[in-house]
Tab-separated table of C-alpha atoms and ligand atoms in Angstrom:
chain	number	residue	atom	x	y	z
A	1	UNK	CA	0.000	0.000	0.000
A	2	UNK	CA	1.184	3.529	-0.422
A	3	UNK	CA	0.427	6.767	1.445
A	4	UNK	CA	-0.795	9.261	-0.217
A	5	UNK	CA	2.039	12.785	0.725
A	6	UNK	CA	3.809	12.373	4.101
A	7	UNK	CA	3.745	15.880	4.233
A	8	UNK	CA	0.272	16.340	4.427
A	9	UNK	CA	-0.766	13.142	5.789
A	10	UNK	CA	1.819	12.883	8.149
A	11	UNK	CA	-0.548	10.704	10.852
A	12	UNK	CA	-0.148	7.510	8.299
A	13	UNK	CA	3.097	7.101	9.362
A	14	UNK	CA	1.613	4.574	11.955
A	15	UNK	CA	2.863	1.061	13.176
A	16	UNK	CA	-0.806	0.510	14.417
A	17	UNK	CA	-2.136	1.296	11.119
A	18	UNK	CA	0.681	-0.894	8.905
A	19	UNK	CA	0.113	-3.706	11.165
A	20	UNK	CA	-3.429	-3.805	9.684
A	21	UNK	CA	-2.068	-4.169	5.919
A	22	UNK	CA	-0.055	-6.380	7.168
A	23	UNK	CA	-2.328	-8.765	9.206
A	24	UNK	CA	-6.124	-7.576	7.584
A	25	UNK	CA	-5.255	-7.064	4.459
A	26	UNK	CA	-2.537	-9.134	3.590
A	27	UNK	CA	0.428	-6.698	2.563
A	28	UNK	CA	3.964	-7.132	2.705
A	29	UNK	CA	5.025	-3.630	1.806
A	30	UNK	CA	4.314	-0.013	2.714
A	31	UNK	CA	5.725	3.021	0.428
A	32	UNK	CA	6.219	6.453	2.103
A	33	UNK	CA	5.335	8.936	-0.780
A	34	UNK	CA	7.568	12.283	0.241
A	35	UNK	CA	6.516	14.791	-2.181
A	36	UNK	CA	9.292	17.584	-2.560
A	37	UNK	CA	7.527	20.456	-3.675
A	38	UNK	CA	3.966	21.192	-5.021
A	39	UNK	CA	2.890	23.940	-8.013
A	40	UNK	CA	-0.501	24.779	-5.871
A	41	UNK	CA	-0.391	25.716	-2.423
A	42	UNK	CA	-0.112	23.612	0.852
A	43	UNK	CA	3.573	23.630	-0.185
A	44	UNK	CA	5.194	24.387	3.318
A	45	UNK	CA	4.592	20.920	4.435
A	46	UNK	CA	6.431	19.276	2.325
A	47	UNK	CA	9.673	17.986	1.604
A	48	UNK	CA	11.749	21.006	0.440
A	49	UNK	CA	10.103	23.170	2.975
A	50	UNK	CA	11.130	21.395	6.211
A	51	UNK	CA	13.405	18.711	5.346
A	52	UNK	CA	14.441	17.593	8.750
A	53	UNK	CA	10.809	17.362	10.007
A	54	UNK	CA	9.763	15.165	6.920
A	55	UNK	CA	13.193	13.335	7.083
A	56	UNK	CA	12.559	12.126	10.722
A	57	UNK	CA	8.726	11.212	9.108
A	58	UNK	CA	9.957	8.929	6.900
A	59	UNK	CA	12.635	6.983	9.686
A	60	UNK	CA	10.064	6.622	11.217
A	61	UNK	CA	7.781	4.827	9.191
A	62	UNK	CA	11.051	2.861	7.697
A	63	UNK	CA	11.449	1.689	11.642
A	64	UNK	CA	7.918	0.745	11.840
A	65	UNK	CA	8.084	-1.280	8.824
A	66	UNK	CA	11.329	-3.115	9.841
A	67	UNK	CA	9.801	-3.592	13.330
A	68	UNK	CA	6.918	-5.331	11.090
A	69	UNK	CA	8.997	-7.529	8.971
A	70	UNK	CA	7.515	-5.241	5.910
A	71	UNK	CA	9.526	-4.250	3.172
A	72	UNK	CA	9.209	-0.315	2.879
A	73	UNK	CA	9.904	1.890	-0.278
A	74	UNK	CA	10.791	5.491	0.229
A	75	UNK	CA	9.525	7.238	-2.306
A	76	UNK	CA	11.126	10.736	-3.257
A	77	UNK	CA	8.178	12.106	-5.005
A	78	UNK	CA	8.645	14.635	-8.013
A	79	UNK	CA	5.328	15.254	-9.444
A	80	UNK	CA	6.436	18.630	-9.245
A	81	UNK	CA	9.004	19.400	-10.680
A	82	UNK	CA	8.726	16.750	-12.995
A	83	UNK	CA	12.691	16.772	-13.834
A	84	UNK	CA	14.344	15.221	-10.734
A	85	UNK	CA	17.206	17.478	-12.265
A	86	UNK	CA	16.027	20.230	-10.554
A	87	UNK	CA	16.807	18.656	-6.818
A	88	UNK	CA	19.901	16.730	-7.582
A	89	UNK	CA	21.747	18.292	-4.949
A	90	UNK	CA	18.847	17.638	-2.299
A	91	UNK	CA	17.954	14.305	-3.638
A	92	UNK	CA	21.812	13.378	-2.916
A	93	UNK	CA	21.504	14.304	0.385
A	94	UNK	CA	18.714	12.904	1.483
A	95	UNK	CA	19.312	9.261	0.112
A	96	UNK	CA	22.960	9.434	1.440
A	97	UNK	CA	21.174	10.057	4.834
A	98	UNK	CA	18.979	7.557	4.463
A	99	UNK	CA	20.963	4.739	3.151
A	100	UNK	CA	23.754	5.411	5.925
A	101	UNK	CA	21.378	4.645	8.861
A	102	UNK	CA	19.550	1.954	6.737
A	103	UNK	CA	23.061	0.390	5.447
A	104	UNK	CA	22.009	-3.208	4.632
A	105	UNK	CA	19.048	-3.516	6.130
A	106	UNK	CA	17.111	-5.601	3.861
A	107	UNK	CA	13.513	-3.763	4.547
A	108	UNK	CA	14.357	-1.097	2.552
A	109	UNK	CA	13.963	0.406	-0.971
A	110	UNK	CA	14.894	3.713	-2.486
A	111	UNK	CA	12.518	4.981	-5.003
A	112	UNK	CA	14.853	7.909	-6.172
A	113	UNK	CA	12.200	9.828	-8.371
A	114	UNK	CA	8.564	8.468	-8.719
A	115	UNK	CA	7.399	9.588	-11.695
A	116	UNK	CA	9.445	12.408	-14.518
A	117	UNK	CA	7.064	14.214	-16.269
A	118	UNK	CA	6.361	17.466	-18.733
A	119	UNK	CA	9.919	17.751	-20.356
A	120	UNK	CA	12.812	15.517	-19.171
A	121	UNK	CA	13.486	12.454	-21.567
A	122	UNK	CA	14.947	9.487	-20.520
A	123	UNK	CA	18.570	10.703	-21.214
A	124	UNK	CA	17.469	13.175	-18.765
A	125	UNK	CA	16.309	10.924	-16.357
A	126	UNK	CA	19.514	8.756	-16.560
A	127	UNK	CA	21.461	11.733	-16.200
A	128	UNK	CA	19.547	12.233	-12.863
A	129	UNK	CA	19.733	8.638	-11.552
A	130	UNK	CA	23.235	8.476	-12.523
A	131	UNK	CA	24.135	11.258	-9.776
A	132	UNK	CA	21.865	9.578	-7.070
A	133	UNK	CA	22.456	6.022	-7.665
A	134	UNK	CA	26.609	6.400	-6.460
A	135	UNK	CA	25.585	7.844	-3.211
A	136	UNK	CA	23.370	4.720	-2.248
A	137	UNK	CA	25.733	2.578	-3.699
A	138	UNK	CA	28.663	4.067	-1.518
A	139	UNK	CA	26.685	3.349	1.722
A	140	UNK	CA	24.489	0.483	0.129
A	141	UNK	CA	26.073	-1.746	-2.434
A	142	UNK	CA	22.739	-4.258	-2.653
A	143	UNK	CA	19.774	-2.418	-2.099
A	144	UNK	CA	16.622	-1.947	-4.276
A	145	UNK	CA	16.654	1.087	-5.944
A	146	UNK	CA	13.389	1.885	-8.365
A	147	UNK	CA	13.743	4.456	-10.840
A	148	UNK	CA	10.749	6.599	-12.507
A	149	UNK	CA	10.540	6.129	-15.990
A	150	UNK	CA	8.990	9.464	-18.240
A	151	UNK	CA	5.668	10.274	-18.800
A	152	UNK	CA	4.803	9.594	-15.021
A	153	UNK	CA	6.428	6.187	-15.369
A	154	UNK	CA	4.803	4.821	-18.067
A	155	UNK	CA	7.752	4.754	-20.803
A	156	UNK	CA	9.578	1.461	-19.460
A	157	UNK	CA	10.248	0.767	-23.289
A	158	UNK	CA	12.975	3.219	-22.878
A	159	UNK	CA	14.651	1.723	-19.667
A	160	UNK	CA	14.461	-1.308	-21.807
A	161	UNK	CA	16.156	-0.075	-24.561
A	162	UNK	CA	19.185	1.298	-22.706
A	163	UNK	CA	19.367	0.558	-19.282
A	164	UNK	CA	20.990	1.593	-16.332
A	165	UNK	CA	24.476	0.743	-15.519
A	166	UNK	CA	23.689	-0.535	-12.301
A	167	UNK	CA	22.379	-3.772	-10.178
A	168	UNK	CA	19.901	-4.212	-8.603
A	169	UNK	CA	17.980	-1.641	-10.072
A	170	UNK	CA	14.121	-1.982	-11.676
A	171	UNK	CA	12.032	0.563	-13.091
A	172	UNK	CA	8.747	1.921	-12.220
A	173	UNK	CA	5.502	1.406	-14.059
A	174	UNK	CA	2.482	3.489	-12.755
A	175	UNK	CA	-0.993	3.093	-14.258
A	176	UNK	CA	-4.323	4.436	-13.231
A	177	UNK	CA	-6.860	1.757	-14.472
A	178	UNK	CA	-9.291	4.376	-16.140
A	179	UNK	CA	-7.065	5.491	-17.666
A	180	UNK	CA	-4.480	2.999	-18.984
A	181	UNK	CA	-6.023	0.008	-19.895
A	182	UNK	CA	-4.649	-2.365	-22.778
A	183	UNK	CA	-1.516	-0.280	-24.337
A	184	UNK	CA	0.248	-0.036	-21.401
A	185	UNK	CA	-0.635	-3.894	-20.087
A	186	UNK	CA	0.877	-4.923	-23.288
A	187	UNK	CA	3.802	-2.621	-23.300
A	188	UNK	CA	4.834	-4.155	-19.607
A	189	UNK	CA	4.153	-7.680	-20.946
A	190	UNK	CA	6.984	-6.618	-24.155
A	191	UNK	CA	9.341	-5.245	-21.357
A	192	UNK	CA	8.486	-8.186	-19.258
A	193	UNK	CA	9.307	-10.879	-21.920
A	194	UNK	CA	12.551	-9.028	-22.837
A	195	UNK	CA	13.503	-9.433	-19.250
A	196	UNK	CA	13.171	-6.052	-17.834
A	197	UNK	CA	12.981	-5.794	-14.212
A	198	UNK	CA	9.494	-3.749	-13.260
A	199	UNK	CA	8.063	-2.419	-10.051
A	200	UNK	CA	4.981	-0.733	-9.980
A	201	UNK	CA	5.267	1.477	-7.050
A	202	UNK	CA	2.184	2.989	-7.699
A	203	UNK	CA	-1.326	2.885	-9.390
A	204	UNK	CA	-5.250	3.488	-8.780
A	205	UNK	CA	-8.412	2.019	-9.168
A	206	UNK	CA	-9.744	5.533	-11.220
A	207	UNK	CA	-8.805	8.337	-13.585
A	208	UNK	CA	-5.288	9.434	-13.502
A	209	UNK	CA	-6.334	12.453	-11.953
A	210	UNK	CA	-7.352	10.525	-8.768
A	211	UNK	CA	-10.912	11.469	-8.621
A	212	UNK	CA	-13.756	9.509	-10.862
A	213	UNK	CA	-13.657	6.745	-12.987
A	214	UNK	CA	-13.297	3.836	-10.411
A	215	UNK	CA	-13.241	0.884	-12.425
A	216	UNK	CA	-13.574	-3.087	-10.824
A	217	UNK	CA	-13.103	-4.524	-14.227
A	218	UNK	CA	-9.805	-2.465	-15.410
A	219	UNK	CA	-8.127	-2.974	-11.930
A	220	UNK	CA	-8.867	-6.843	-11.437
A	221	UNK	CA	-7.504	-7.067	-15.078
A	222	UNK	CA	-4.137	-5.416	-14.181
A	223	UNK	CA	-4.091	-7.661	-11.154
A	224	UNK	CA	-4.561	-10.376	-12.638
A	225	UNK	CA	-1.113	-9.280	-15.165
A	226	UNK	CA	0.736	-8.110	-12.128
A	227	UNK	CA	-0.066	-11.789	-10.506
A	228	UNK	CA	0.430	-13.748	-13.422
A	229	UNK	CA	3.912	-11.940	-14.103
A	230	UNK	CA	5.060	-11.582	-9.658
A	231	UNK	CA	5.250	-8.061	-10.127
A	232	UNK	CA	5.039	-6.068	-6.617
A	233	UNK	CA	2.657	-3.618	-6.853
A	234	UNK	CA	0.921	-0.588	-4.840
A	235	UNK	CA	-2.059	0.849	-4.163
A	236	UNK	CA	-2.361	4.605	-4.071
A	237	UNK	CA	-3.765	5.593	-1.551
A	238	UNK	CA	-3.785	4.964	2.003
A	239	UNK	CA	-5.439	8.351	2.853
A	240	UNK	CA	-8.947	9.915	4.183
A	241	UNK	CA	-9.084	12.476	1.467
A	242	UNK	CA	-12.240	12.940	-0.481
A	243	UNK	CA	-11.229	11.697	-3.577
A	244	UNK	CA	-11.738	8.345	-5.743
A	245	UNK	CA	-8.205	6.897	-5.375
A	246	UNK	CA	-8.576	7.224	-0.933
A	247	UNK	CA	-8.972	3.519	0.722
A	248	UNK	CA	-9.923	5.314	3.146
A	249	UNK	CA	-13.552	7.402	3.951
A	250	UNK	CA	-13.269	10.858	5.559
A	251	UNK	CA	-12.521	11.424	8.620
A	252	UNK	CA	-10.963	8.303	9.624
A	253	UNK	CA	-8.220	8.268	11.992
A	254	UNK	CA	-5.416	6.698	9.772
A	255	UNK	CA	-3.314	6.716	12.787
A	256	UNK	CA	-5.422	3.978	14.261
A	257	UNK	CA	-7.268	1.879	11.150
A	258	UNK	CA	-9.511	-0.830	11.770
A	259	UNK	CA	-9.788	-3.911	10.432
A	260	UNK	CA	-12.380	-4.694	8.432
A	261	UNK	CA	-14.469	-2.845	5.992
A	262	UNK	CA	-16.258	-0.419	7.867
A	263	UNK	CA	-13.810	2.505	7.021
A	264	UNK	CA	-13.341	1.901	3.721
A	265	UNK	CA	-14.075	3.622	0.203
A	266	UNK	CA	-15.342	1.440	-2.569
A	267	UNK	CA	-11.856	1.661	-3.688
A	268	UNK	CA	-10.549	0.075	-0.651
A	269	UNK	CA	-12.824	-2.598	-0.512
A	270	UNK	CA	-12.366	-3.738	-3.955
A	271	UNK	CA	-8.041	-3.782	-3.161
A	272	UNK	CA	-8.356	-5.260	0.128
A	273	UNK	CA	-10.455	-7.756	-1.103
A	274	UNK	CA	-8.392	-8.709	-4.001
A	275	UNK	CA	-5.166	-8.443	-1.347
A	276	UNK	CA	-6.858	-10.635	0.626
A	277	UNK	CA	-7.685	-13.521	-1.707
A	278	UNK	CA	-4.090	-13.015	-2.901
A	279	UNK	CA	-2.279	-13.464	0.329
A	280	UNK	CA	-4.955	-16.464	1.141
A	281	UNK	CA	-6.787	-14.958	3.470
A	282	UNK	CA	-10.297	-15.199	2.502
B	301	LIG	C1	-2.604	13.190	-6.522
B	301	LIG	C2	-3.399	13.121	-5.239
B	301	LIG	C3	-4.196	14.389	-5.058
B	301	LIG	C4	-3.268	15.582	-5.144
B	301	LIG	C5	-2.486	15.543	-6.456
B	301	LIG	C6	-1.464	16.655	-6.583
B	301	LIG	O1	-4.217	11.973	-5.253
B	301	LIG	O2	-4.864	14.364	-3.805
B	301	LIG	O3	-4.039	16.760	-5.105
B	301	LIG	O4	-1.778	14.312	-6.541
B	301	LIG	O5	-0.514	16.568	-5.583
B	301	LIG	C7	0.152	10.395	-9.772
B	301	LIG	C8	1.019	10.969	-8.726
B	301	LIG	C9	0.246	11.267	-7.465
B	301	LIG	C10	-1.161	11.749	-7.782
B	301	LIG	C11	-1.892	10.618	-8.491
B	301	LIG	C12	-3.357	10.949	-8.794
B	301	LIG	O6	2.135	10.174	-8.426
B	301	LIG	O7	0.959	12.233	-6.734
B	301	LIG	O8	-1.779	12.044	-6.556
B	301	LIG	N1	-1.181	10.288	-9.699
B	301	LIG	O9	-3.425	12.063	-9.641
B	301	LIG	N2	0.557	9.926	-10.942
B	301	LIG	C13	-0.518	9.551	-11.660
B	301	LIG	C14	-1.642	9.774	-10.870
């Protein structure tokens, strides 16, 4: 499951709550979304604004997850501005924080930059990763790391057709199932076959936008892909905000979730019912 911003929606940071993936619906993985910076307002809660604040957010939801046996992507989250480019230096820092206190810890993955978009090609991308990657690497020689791919992570094609010069690396597909339906299940399924390594750290059960459009029939499809092909994926979002894409109805504590469906959006019921069956629970 991911959250939806830390910086906003800092009270999901919450062993109580990521125990109830875990155990209700079946999870094995949490990813902290850390946006940097936003175009609208609301900005000064975020990333860029008060970096040791939302620094310390994210340890601590990495701790929880560890303390839960969970694996836990932290997810450095450029929607705006959609060239990672424009953070390098901050980016660097950051991840070379991180991945010194989280130095082999096997819990942990480093999504450097969720999802480029308006401008930056993949050259630009690569030029981007190949900054960040070194400073894990110096701390971290094994871990995870997921990198965005353009057009908010949906050109994989061109991580497949000249890859990173790293290990251990795998790209990130995002889809929103109202969205993108066929083209994009078949272009994984190319990159798939040709052996690229795929993550999709995020996607939703509605329009791209995050509000309308929930569709059962596009989402159980990609599941079913996703299953078929044991790729990880995650669900955005764990959040009470009134829009489609929100597990979670308003005003629910998501310090303290239940288990159960009594909180949750028809969004949420459809995932955690599919999470369940998956993880044989129901
Ligand atoms: C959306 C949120 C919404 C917020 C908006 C702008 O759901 O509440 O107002 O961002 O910050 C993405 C992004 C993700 C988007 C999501 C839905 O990674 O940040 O969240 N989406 O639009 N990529 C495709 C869709």
């Amino acid at each position: 499951m991911s959250t939806h911003g830390l910086g906003w929606f800092p009270d999901a940071v919450s062993k109580n709550s990521f125990k109830v993936f875990r155990d209700d619906w079946g999870c094995n993985a949490m990813r902290l979304a850390m946006y940097i910076e936003e175009s609208w307002g609301g900005s000064e809660s975020l990333y860029l604004a008060q970096p040791d604040k939302n620094y310390k957010l994210v340890t601590e939801g990495v701790d929880a997850c560890i303390d839960l046996g969970m694996y836990v992507i932290v997810d450095w989250h450029i929607l705006n501005p959609g060239d990672p480019n424009n953070h390098t230096a901050e980016a660097k820092d950051f991840f070379d924080k991180l991945s010194k206190k989280y130095a082999n810890c096997p819990n942990i993955i480093y999504e450097i930059c969720n999802e480029p978009n308006s401008g930056p090609d993949w050259n630009r991308v690569k030029t981007y990763a190949n900054a960040v990657i070194p400073v894990i690497r110096a701390n971290d020689p094994d871990a995870i790391i997921v990198c965005g791919t353009p057009t908010w992570s949906q050109d994989i094609d061109r991580a497949l057709s000249s890859p990173l010069d790293y290990s251990n690396v795998v790209y990130a597909l995002h889809f929103y199932a109202n969205t993108h339906t066929d083209w994009l299940r078949d272009r994984l399924k190319n990159c798939y076959n040709s052996g690229l390594p795929v993550l999709v750290t995020e996607y939703g059960t509605c329009d791209a936008s995050g509000n309308g459009g929930f569709n059962t029939d596009q989402t159980k499809k990609w599941l079913d892909l996703m299953d078929r092909l044991n790729i990880g994926y995650f669900n955005w979002s764990f959040c009470n905000k009134g829009e489609t894409a929100s597990a979670f109805k308003g005003g629910t504590n998501l310090s303290n979730i239940s288990a159960g469906e009594s909180q949750l959006t028809e969004s949420g019921k459809l995932i955690r019912k599919l999470y369940r069956k998956r993880a044989g629970l129901s």
